[in-house]
PDB file of C-alpha atoms in Angstrom:
ATOM      1  CA  MET A 119      44.414  20.168 -42.282  1.00 77.00           C
ATOM      2  CA  LYS A 120      42.354  19.072 -45.250  1.00 87.00           C
ATOM      3  CA  ARG A 121      39.022  20.521 -45.853  1.00 89.00           C
ATOM      4  CA  LEU A 122      37.780  16.779 -44.869  1.00 89.00           C
ATOM      5  CA  ASP A 123      39.312  16.709 -42.246  1.00 90.00           C
ATOM      6  CA  ARG A 124      37.964  19.397 -40.240  1.00 90.00           C
ATOM      7  CA  ILE A 125      34.543  18.510 -41.132  1.00 91.00           C
ATOM      8  CA  ALA A 126      34.957  15.538 -39.499  1.00 90.00           C
ATOM      9  CA  ALA A 127      36.354  16.782 -36.756  1.00 90.00           C
ATOM     10  CA  LEU A 128      33.365  19.411 -36.329  1.00 91.00           C
ATOM     11  CA  LEU A 129      30.514  16.735 -37.190  1.00 92.00           C
ATOM     12  CA  THR A 130      32.658  14.471 -34.078  1.00 92.00           C
ATOM     13  CA  ALA A 131      32.621  17.164 -31.433  1.00 91.00           C
ATOM     14  CA  ALA A 132      29.022  17.907 -32.147  1.00 89.00           C
ATOM     15  CA  ALA A 133      28.161  13.795 -31.530  1.00 89.00           C
ATOM     16  CA  ALA A 134      30.082  14.312 -28.503  1.00 88.00           C
ATOM     17  CA  LEU A 135      28.483  17.259 -27.866  1.00 88.00           C
ATOM     18  CA  LEU A 136      24.628  15.861 -28.049  1.00 86.00           C
ATOM     19  CA  CYS A 137      25.673  12.929 -26.034  1.00 81.00           C
ATOM     20  CA  MET A 138      26.857  15.033 -23.015  1.00 80.00           C
ATOM     21  CA  ILE A 139      23.803  17.044 -23.224  1.00 78.00           C
ATOM     22  CA  TYR A 140      21.628  13.165 -23.558  1.00 73.00           C
ATOM     23  CA  PHE A 141      23.578  11.702 -20.356  1.00 68.00           C
ATOM     24  CA  PHE A 142      22.656  14.670 -18.199  1.00 65.00           C
ATOM     25  CA  ALA A 143      19.576  15.371 -19.073  1.00 63.00           C
ATOM     26  CA  VAL A 144      18.429  11.141 -18.252  1.00 59.00           C
ATOM     27  CA  ARG A 145      20.795  11.725 -15.114  1.00 55.00           C
ATOM     28  CA  ASP A 146      18.043  15.372 -14.063  1.00 51.00           C
ATOM     29  CA  GLY A 147      14.900  13.194 -14.918  1.00 55.00           C
ATOM     30  CA  ASP A 148      16.781  10.859 -12.231  1.00 57.00           C
ATOM     31  CA  GLU A 149      17.375  13.526  -9.343  1.00 59.00           C
ATOM     32  CA  ALA A 150      14.038  15.211  -9.988  1.00 79.00           C
ATOM     33  CA  ARG A 151      12.501  12.214  -8.550  1.00 89.00           C
ATOM     34  CA  THR A 152      11.501  11.827  -4.815  1.00 91.00           C
ATOM     35  CA  VAL A 153      10.781   9.022  -2.036  1.00 92.00           C
ATOM     36  CA  GLU A 154       8.012  10.585   0.095  1.00 93.00           C
ATOM     37  CA  ILE A 155       7.284   8.433   3.361  1.00 93.00           C
ATOM     38  CA  ALA A 156       3.470   9.561   4.414  1.00 94.00           C
ATOM     39  CA  VAL A 157       1.906   8.345   8.086  1.00 94.00           C
ATOM     40  CA  ASP A 158      -1.580   8.766   8.510  1.00 92.00           C
ATOM     41  CA  GLY A 159      -1.601  10.188   5.206  1.00 91.00           C
ATOM     42  CA  GLU A 160       0.982  13.390   6.213  1.00 94.00           C
ATOM     43  CA  VAL A 161       4.247  13.423   4.564  1.00 94.00           C
ATOM     44  CA  VAL A 162       6.656  12.847   7.352  1.00 93.00           C
ATOM     45  CA  GLU A 163      10.112  12.646   4.955  1.00 91.00           C
ATOM     46  CA  ARG A 164      10.477  13.704   1.265  1.00 92.00           C
ATOM     47  CA  LEU A 165      14.269  12.077  -0.016  1.00 90.00           C
ATOM     48  CA  PRO A 166      15.789  12.537  -3.275  1.00 90.00           C
ATOM     49  CA  LEU A 167      16.086   9.323  -5.389  1.00 88.00           C
ATOM     50  CA  GLY A 168      19.193   9.413  -6.393  1.00 86.00           C
ATOM     51  CA  GLY A 169      22.500   9.708  -3.901  1.00 83.00           C
ATOM     52  CA  PRO A 170      24.094   7.328  -1.669  1.00 89.00           C
ATOM     53  CA  VAL A 171      22.029   3.769   0.241  1.00 92.00           C
ATOM     54  CA  ARG A 172      20.493   5.697   3.487  1.00 93.00           C
ATOM     55  CA  GLU A 173      17.700   3.717   5.691  1.00 93.00           C
ATOM     56  CA  PHE A 174      15.115   5.557   7.720  1.00 90.00           C
ATOM     57  CA  THR A 175      13.597   3.859  10.619  1.00 93.00           C
ATOM     58  CA  VAL A 176       9.675   5.125  11.035  1.00 92.00           C
ATOM     59  CA  ASP A 177       7.771   4.481  13.745  1.00 92.00           C
ATOM     60  CA  ALA A 178       4.264   4.850  13.490  1.00 85.00           C
ATOM     61  CA  GLY A 179       0.984   2.820  13.793  1.00 83.00           C
ATOM     62  CA  GLY A 180       2.293   0.960  16.893  1.00 88.00           C
ATOM     63  CA  GLY A 181       5.257  -0.890  14.769  1.00 92.00           C
ATOM     64  CA  ARG A 182       8.372   0.100  13.262  1.00 95.00           C
ATOM     65  CA  ASN A 183       9.353   0.280   9.360  1.00 94.00           C
ATOM     66  CA  VAL A 184      13.208   0.520   7.913  1.00 95.00           C
ATOM     67  CA  VAL A 185      12.841   2.064   4.307  1.00 94.00           C
ATOM     68  CA  ARG A 186      15.508   2.269   1.951  1.00 95.00           C
ATOM     69  CA  VAL A 187      16.375   4.789  -0.293  1.00 93.00           C
ATOM     70  CA  GLY A 188      19.162   5.755  -2.344  1.00 90.00           C
ATOM     71  CA  GLY A 189      20.893   4.568  -5.706  1.00 89.00           C
ATOM     72  CA  GLY A 190      17.571   5.418  -7.606  1.00 89.00           C
ATOM     73  CA  ARG A 191      15.380   2.891  -6.164  1.00 92.00           C
ATOM     74  CA  ALA A 192      13.342   2.774  -2.447  1.00 94.00           C
ATOM     75  CA  ALA A 193      12.401  -0.232  -0.993  1.00 94.00           C
ATOM     76  CA  VAL A 194      10.765  -1.199   3.313  1.00 95.00           C
ATOM     77  CA  VAL A 195      13.280  -3.574   4.263  1.00 95.00           C
ATOM     78  CA  SER A 196      12.029  -4.340   7.516  1.00 94.00           C
ATOM     79  CA  ALA A 197       8.293  -4.080   8.983  1.00 94.00           C
ATOM     80  CA  ASP A 198       7.527  -5.392  13.018  1.00 94.00           C
ATOM     81  CA  CYS A 199       3.665  -6.251  10.878  1.00 92.00           C
ATOM     82  CA  PRO A 200       2.442  -9.937  11.099  1.00 91.00           C
ATOM     83  CA  ASP A 201       1.832  -9.902   6.948  1.00 91.00           C
ATOM     84  CA  ARG A 202       4.888  -7.683   5.916  1.00 92.00           C
ATOM     85  CA  VAL A 203       3.413  -6.912   2.199  1.00 93.00           C
ATOM     86  CA  CYS A 204       5.178  -4.193   2.374  1.00 93.00           C
ATOM     87  CA  VAL A 205       8.303  -5.749   3.147  1.00 94.00           C
ATOM     88  CA  LYS A 206       7.237  -8.569  -0.082  1.00 94.00           C
ATOM     89  CA  SER A 207       6.446  -5.518  -2.225  1.00 92.00           C
ATOM     90  CA  GLY A 208      10.213  -4.832  -3.571  1.00 93.00           C
ATOM     91  CA  GLU A 209      11.990  -2.609  -4.489  1.00 94.00           C
ATOM     92  CA  ILE A 210      10.372   0.839  -6.818  1.00 93.00           C
ATOM     93  CA  SER A 211      11.572   3.121  -8.824  1.00 90.00           C
ATOM     94  CA  ARG A 212       9.383   4.713 -11.305  1.00 89.00           C
ATOM     95  CA  PRO A 213       7.099   8.140 -10.674  1.00 89.00           C
ATOM     96  CA  GLY A 214       3.450   6.401  -9.450  1.00 89.00           C
ATOM     97  CA  GLU A 215       5.069   2.922  -7.527  1.00 92.00           C
ATOM     98  CA  GLY A 216       3.816   2.482  -3.848  1.00 93.00           C
ATOM     99  CA  ALA A 217       4.448   0.365  -1.239  1.00 94.00           C
ATOM    100  CA  VAL A 218       1.986   0.164   1.674  1.00 94.00           C
ATOM    101  CA  CYS A 219       1.622  -0.849   5.104  1.00 94.00           C
ATOM    102  CA  LEU A 220      -2.020  -1.381   6.402  1.00 93.00           C
ATOM    103  CA  PRO A 221      -1.023  -2.028   9.750  1.00 93.00           C
ATOM    104  CA  HIS A 222       0.974   0.856  10.382  1.00 93.00           C
ATOM    105  CA  ARG A 223      -0.560   3.476   7.888  1.00 93.00           C
ATOM    106  CA  LEU A 224       2.356   4.051   6.309  1.00 94.00           C
ATOM    107  CA  VAL A 225       2.874   4.537   2.948  1.00 94.00           C
ATOM    108  CA  VAL A 226       6.583   5.328   0.554  1.00 94.00           C
ATOM    109  CA  ARG A 227       5.917   6.647  -2.697  1.00 94.00           C
ATOM    110  CA  ILE A 228       7.511   8.199  -5.920  1.00 93.00           C
ATOM    111  CA  THR A 229       6.654  11.142  -7.254  1.00 90.00           C
ATOM    112  CA  GLY A 230       8.399  13.659  -9.981  1.00 86.00           C
ATOM    113  CA  GLY A 231      10.153  12.413 -12.362  1.00 71.00           C
ATOM    114  CA  GLY A 232       7.561  13.812 -15.133  1.00 63.00           C
ATOM    115  CA  GLY A 233       6.120  10.442 -14.908  1.00 53.00           C
ATOM    116  CA  GLU A 234       5.528   7.977 -17.258  1.00 57.00           C
ATOM    117  CA  VAL A 235       2.464   6.525 -18.425  1.00 62.00           C
ATOM    118  CA  ASP A 236       2.138   3.079 -18.229  1.00 65.00           C
ATOM    119  CA  ALA A 237      -1.798   2.361 -19.124  1.00 70.00           C
ATOM    120  CA  VAL A 238      -4.634   4.574 -21.043  1.00 74.00           C
ATOM    121  CA  SER A 239      -8.375   3.760 -20.101  1.00 78.00           C
ATOM    122  CA  ARG A 240     -11.136   5.061 -22.429  1.00 79.00           C
TER     123      ARG A 240
END
């Protein structure tokens, strides 16, 4: 093996190592995010956002909501409230995003993951 071949092999190995570090750093960010489900301001469930998709039924405020969590997203997929704004708000995935059902006093929000700033006010 010539000297240049060794240098090329070393650079290729270093590039592969950097790609692996970046990949795992991004995955850790996804797994660090959690979903908090709160009723009347009290957190009743805290779940990791990653992992397989699963559904939770939350009975609150005289009604019922179904929250789907997994695959890096969360959403209120079903509710028996009259306006269903919580269902229409769709999927949430970024820290700080949330879905709220006012009639049932239910809040679903994403926390953790370092947070991203989407706007700055001065």
